mmCIF file of C-alpha atoms in Angstrom:
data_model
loop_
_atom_site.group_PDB
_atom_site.id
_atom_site.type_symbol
_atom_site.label_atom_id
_atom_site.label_comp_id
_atom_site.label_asym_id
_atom_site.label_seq_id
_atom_site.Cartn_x
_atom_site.Cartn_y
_atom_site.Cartn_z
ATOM 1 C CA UNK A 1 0.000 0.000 0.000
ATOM 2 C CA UNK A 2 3.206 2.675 0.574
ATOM 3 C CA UNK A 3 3.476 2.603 -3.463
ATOM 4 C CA UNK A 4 0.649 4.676 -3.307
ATOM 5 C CA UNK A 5 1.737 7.386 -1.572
ATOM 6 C CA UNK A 6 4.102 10.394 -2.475
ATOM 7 C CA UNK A 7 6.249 10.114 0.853
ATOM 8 C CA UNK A 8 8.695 12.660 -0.456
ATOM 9 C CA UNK A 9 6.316 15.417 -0.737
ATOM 10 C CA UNK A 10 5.183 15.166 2.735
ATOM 11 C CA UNK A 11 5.642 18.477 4.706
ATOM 12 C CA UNK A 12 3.977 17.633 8.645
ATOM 13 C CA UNK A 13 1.982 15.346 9.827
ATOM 14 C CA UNK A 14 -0.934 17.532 11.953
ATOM 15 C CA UNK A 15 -2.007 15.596 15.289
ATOM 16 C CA UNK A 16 -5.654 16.457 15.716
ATOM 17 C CA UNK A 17 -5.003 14.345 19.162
ATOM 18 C CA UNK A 18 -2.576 12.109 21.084
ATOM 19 C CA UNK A 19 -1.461 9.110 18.826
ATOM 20 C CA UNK A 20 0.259 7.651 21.709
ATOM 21 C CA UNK A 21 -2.911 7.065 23.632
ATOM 22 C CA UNK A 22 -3.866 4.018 20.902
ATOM 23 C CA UNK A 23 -1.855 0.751 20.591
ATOM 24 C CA UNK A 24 -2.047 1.641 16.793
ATOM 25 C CA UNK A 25 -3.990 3.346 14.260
ATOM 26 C CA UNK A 26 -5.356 2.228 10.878
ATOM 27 C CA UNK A 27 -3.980 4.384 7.889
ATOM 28 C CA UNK A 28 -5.736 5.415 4.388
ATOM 29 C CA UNK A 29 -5.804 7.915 1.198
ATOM 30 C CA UNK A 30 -7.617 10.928 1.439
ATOM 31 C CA UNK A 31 -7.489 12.395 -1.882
ATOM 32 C CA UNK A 32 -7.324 16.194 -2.141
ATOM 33 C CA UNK A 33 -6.372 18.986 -4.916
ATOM 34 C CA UNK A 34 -5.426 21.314 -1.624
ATOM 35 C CA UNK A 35 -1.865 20.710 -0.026
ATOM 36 C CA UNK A 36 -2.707 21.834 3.450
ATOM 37 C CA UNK A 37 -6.755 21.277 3.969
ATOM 38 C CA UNK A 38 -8.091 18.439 6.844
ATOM 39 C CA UNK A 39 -10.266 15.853 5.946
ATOM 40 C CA UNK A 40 -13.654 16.763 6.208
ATOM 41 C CA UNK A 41 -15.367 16.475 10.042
ATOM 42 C CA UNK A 42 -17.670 14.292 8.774
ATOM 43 C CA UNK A 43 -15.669 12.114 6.278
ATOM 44 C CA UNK A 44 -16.335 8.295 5.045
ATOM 45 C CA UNK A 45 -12.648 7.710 6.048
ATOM 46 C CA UNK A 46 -13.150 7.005 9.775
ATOM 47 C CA UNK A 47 -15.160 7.283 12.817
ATOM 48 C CA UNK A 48 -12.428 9.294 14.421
ATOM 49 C CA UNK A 49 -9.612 11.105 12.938
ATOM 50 C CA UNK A 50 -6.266 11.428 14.876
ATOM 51 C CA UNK A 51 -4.105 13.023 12.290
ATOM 52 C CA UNK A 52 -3.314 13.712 8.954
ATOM 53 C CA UNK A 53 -0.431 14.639 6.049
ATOM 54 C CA UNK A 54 0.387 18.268 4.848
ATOM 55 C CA UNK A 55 2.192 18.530 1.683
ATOM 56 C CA UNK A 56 5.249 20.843 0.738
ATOM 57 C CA UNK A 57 3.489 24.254 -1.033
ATOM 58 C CA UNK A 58 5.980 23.900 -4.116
ATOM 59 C CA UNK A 59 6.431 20.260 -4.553
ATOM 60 C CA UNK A 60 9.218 18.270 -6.503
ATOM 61 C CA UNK A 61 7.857 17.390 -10.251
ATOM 62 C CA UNK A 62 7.154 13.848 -8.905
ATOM 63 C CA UNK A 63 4.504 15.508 -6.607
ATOM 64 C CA UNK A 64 1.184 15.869 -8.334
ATOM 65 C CA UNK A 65 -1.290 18.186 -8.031
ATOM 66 C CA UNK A 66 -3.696 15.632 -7.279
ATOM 67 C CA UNK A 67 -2.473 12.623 -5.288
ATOM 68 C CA UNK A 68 -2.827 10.543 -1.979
ATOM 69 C CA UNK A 69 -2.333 11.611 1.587
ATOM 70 C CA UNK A 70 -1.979 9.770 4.690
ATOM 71 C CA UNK A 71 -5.178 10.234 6.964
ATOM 72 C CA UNK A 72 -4.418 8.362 10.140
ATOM 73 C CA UNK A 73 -7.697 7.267 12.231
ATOM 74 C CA UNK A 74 -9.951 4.354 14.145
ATOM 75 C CA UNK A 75 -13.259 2.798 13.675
ATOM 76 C CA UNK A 76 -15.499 2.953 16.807
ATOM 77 C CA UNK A 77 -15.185 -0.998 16.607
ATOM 78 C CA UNK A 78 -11.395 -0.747 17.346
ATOM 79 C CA UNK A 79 -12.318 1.931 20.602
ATOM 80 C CA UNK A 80 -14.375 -1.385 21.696
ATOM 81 C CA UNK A 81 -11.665 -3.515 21.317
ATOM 82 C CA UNK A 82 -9.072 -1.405 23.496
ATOM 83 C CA UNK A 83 -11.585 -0.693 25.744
ATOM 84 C CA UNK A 84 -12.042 -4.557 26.072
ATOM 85 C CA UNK A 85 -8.312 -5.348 26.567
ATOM 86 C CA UNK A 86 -8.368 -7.544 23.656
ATOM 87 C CA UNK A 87 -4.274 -8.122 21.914
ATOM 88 C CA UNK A 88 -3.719 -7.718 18.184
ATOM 89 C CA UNK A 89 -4.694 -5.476 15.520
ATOM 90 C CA UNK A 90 -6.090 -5.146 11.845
ATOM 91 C CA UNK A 91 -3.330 -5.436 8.930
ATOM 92 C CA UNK A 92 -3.203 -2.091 7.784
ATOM 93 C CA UNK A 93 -2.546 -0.985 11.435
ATOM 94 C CA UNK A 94 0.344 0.649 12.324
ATOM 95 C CA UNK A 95 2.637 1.358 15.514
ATOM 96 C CA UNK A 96 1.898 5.823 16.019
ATOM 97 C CA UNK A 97 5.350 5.794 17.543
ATOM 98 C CA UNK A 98 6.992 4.684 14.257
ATOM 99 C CA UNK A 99 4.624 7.708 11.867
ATOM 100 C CA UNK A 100 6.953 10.526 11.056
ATOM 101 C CA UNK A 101 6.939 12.744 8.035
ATOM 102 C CA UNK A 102 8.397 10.495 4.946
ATOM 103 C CA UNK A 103 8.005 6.966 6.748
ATOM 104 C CA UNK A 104 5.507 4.571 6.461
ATOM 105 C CA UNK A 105 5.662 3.143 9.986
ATOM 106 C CA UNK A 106 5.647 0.024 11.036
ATOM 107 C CA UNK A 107 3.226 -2.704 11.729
#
């Protein structure tokens, strides 16, 4: 799934809350023509979103103008599982301590 993504052009990643609070977070594309913008409040993408990628203003000819952007979030079912002290997690889970700008992460 990395291959998707335009690591290089990442600028920040923007916290909207503690990552560290969550034994991992789930990770998807939010498409966007705007660089900067959040997800919308109310997106499809999760039930609640914990962060999200900025993009450089002036990116690198392998940036496009239109491409994919980390959104990092959780599905009310995995706030029942925590909550539950259940182990494990979903495969496209990853570890918030390993997200920095440019990296994947790590499962």
């Amino acid at each position: 799934m990395e291959e998707h993504f335009h690591l290089e052009c990442e600028e920040a990643i923007i916290w909207l809350e503690d990552p560290m609070k969550y034994p991992y977070l789930r990770v998807t594309e939010f498409h966007s023509l705007f660089r900067k913008n959040p997800p919308p409040k109310n997106s499809y993408y999760f039930d609640r979103i914990v962060g999200y990628v900025t993009f450089h203003t002036k990116p690198e000819e392998d940036c496009r103008r239109y491409t994919a952007r980390r959104i990092f979030g959780l599905y009310k079912r995995d706030l029942d599982w925590f909550n539950s002290g259940n182990p494990g997690s979903p495969c496209e889970a990853i570890r918030p301590e390993t997200i920095k700008v440019g990296v994947w992460g790590e499962k």
